[in-house]
GROMACS .gro file of C-alpha atoms in nm:
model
  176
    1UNK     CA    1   7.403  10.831  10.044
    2UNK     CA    2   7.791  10.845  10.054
    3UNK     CA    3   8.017  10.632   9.822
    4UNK     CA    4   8.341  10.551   9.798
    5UNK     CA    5   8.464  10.874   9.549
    6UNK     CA    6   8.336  11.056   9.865
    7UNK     CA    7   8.510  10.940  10.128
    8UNK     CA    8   8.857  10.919   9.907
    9UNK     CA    9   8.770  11.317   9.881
   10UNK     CA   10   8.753  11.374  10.238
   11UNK     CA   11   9.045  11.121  10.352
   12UNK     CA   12   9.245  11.319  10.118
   13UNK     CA   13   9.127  11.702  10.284
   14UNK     CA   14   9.203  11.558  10.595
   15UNK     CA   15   8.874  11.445  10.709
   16UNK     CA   16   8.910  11.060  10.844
   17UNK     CA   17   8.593  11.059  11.061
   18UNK     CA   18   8.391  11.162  10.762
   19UNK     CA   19   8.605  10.916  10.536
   20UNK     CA   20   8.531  10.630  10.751
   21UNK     CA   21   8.207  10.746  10.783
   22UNK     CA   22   8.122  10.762  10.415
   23UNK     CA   23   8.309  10.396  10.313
   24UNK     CA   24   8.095  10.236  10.629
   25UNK     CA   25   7.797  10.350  10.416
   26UNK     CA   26   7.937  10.228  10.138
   27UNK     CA   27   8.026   9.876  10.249
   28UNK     CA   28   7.717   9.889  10.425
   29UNK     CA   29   7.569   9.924  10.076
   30UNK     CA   30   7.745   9.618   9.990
   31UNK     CA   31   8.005   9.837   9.809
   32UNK     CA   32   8.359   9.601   9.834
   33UNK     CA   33   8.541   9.920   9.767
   34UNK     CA   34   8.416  10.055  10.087
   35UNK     CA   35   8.515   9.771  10.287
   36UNK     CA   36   8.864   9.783  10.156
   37UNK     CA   37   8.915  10.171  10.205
   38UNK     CA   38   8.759  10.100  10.609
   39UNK     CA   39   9.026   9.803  10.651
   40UNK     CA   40   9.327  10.011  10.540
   41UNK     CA   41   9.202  10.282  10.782
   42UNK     CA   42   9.227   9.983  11.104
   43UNK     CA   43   9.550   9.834  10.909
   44UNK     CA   44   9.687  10.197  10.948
   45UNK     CA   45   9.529  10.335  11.239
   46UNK     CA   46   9.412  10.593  11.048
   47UNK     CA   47   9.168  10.809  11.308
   48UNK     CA   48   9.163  10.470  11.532
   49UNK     CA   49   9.363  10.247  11.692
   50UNK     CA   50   9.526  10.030  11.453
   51UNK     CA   51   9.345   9.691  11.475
   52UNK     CA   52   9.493   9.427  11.213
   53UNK     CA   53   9.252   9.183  11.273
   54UNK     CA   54   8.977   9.409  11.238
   55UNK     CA   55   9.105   9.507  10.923
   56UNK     CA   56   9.197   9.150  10.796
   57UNK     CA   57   8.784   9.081  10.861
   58UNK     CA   58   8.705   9.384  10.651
   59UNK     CA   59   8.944   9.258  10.393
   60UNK     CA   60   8.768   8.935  10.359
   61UNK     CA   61   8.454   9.090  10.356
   62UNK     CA   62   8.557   9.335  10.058
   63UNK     CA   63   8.750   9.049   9.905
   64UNK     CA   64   8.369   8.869   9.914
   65UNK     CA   65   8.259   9.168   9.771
   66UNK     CA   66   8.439   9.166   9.470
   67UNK     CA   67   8.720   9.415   9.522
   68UNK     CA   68   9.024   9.331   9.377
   69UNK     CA   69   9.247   9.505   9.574
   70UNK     CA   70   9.050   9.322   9.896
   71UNK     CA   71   9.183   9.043   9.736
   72UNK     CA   72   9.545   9.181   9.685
   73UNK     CA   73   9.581   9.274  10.102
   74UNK     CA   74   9.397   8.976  10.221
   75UNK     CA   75   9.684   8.744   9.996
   76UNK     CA   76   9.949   8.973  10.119
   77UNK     CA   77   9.858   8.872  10.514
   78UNK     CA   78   9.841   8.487  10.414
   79UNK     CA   79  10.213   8.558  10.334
   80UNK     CA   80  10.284   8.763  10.569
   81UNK     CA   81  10.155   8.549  10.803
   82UNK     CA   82  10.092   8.775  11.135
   83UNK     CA   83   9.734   8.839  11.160
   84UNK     CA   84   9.633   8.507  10.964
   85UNK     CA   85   9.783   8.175  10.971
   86UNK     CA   86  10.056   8.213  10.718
   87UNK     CA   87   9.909   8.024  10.438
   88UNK     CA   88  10.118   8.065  10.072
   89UNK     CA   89   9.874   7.869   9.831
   90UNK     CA   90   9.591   8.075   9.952
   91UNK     CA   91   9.765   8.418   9.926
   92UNK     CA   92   9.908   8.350   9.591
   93UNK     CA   93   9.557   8.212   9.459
   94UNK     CA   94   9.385   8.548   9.628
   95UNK     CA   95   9.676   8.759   9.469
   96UNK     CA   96   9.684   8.605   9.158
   97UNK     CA   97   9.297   8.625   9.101
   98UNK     CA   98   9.325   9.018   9.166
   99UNK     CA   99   9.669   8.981   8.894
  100UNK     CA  100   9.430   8.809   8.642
  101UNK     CA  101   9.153   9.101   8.742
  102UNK     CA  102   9.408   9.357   8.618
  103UNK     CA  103   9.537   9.498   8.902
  104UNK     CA  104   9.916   9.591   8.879
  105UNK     CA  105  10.018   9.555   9.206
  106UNK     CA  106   9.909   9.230   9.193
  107UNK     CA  107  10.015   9.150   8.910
  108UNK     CA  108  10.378   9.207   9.080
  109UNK     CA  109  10.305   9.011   9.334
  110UNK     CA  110  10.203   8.717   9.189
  111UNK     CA  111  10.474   8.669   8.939
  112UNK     CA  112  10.694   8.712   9.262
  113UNK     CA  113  10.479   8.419   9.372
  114UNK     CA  114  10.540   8.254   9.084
  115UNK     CA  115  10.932   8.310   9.087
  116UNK     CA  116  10.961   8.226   9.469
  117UNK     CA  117  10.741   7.941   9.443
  118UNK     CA  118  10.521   8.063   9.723
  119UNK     CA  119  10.215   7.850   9.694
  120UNK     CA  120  10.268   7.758   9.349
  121UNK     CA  121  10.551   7.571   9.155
  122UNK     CA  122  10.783   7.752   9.081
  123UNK     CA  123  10.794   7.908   8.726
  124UNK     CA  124  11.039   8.205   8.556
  125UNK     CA  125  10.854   8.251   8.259
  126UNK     CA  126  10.530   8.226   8.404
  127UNK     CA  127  10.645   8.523   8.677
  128UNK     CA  128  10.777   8.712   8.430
  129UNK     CA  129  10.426   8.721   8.218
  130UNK     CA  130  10.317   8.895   8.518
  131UNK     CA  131  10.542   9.152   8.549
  132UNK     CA  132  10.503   9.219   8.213
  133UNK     CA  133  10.171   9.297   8.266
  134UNK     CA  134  10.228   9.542   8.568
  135UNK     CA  135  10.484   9.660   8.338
  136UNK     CA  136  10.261   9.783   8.078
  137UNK     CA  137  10.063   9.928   8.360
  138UNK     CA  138  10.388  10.151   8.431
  139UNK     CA  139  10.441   9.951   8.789
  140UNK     CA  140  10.788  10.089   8.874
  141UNK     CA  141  10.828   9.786   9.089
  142UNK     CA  142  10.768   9.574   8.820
  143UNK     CA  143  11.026   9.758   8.582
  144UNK     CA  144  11.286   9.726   8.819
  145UNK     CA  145  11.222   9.374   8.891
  146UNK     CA  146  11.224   9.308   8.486
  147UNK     CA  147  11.561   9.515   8.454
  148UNK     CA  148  11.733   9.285   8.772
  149UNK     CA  149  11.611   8.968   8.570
  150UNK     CA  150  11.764   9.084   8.243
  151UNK     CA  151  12.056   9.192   8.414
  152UNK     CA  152  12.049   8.802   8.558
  153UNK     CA  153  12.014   8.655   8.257
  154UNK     CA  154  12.308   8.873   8.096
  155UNK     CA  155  12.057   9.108   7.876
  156UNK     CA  156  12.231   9.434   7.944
  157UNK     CA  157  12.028   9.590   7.696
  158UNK     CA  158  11.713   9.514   7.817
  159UNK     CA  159  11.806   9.561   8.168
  160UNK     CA  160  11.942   9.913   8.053
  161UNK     CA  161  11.576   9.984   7.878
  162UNK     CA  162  11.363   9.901   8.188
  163UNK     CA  163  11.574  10.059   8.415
  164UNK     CA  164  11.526  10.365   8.199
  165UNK     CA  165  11.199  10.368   8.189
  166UNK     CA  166  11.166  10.346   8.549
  167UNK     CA  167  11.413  10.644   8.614
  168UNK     CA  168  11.295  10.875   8.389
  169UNK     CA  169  10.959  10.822   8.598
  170UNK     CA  170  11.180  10.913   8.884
  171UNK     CA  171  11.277  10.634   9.051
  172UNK     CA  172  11.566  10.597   9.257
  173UNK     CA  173  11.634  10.294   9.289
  174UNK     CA  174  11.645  10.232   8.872
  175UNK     CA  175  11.871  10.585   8.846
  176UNK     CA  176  12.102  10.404   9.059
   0.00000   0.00000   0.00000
């Protein structure tokens, strides 16, 4: 029986049929991981045609599942709004759930929520308790967006500090 570990290993050598192959098992298995790694290979078109809805389905289904990063896709098409009816309040509450699961990229995305107010009110502080979090999770995104908010709020110092931090990991966009 193939897992997920498995068919990461042979998407990475270069083998997507037996990638695919190994996360259908796993999703099969009810494994949410495996549903997520199948959607991003229709999102993509990753040995397939790319099929958005297809992969918004699978999404749901690993979002069902439990996976966290499921969730953190599926919320990211509510706001994107061409595959699914754009819908903000439920893509911020499916991105914010996978924020509050731990998940960095989330995390960023939800305090973005939070500072847009894209299906929630509007709230600084509240946004920037999420980016902290990514933040500690070494999110460059996050860094930067921490070091542009400082920088907003006249903190040169801090700004200076997380812009730092995210060059010395080799960003560009913070070296600049």
């Amino acid at each position: 029986m193939a897992d997920v570990s498995d068919g990461v290993e042979l998407l990475e050598s270069g083998d997507v049929a037996g990638a695919a192959a190994s996360f259908a098992q796993a999703y099969e298995a009810g494994d949410g991981e495996g549903a997520f790694y199948l959607a991003r290979l229709f999102e993509l078109g990753l040995g397939t045609e790319a099929d958005a809805s297809r992969a918004a389905n699978l999404y749901a289904a690993s979002a069902e599942l439990g996976s966290v990063r499921g969730q953190l896709r599926l919320g990211l098409m509510y706001h994107e709004g061409r595959v699914l009816l754009r819908g903000y309040v439920e893509g911020t509450r499916l991105i914010c759930a996978a924020a509050d699961a731990g998940l960095a990229e989330a995390q960023l995305n939800c305090g973005l929520s939070y500072q847009t107010g894209r299906g929630v009110e509007e709230d600084v502080v509240r946004a920037r308790e999420y980016w902290e979090l990514a933040a500690a999770q070494d999110n460059i995104a996050a860094l930067n967006v921490l070091g542009q908010s400082a920088l907003s709020d006249g903190d040169v110092n801090t700004a200076q500090t997380r812009f730092s931090t995210a060059a010395e990991a080799g960003n560009p966009v913070a070296m600049f």
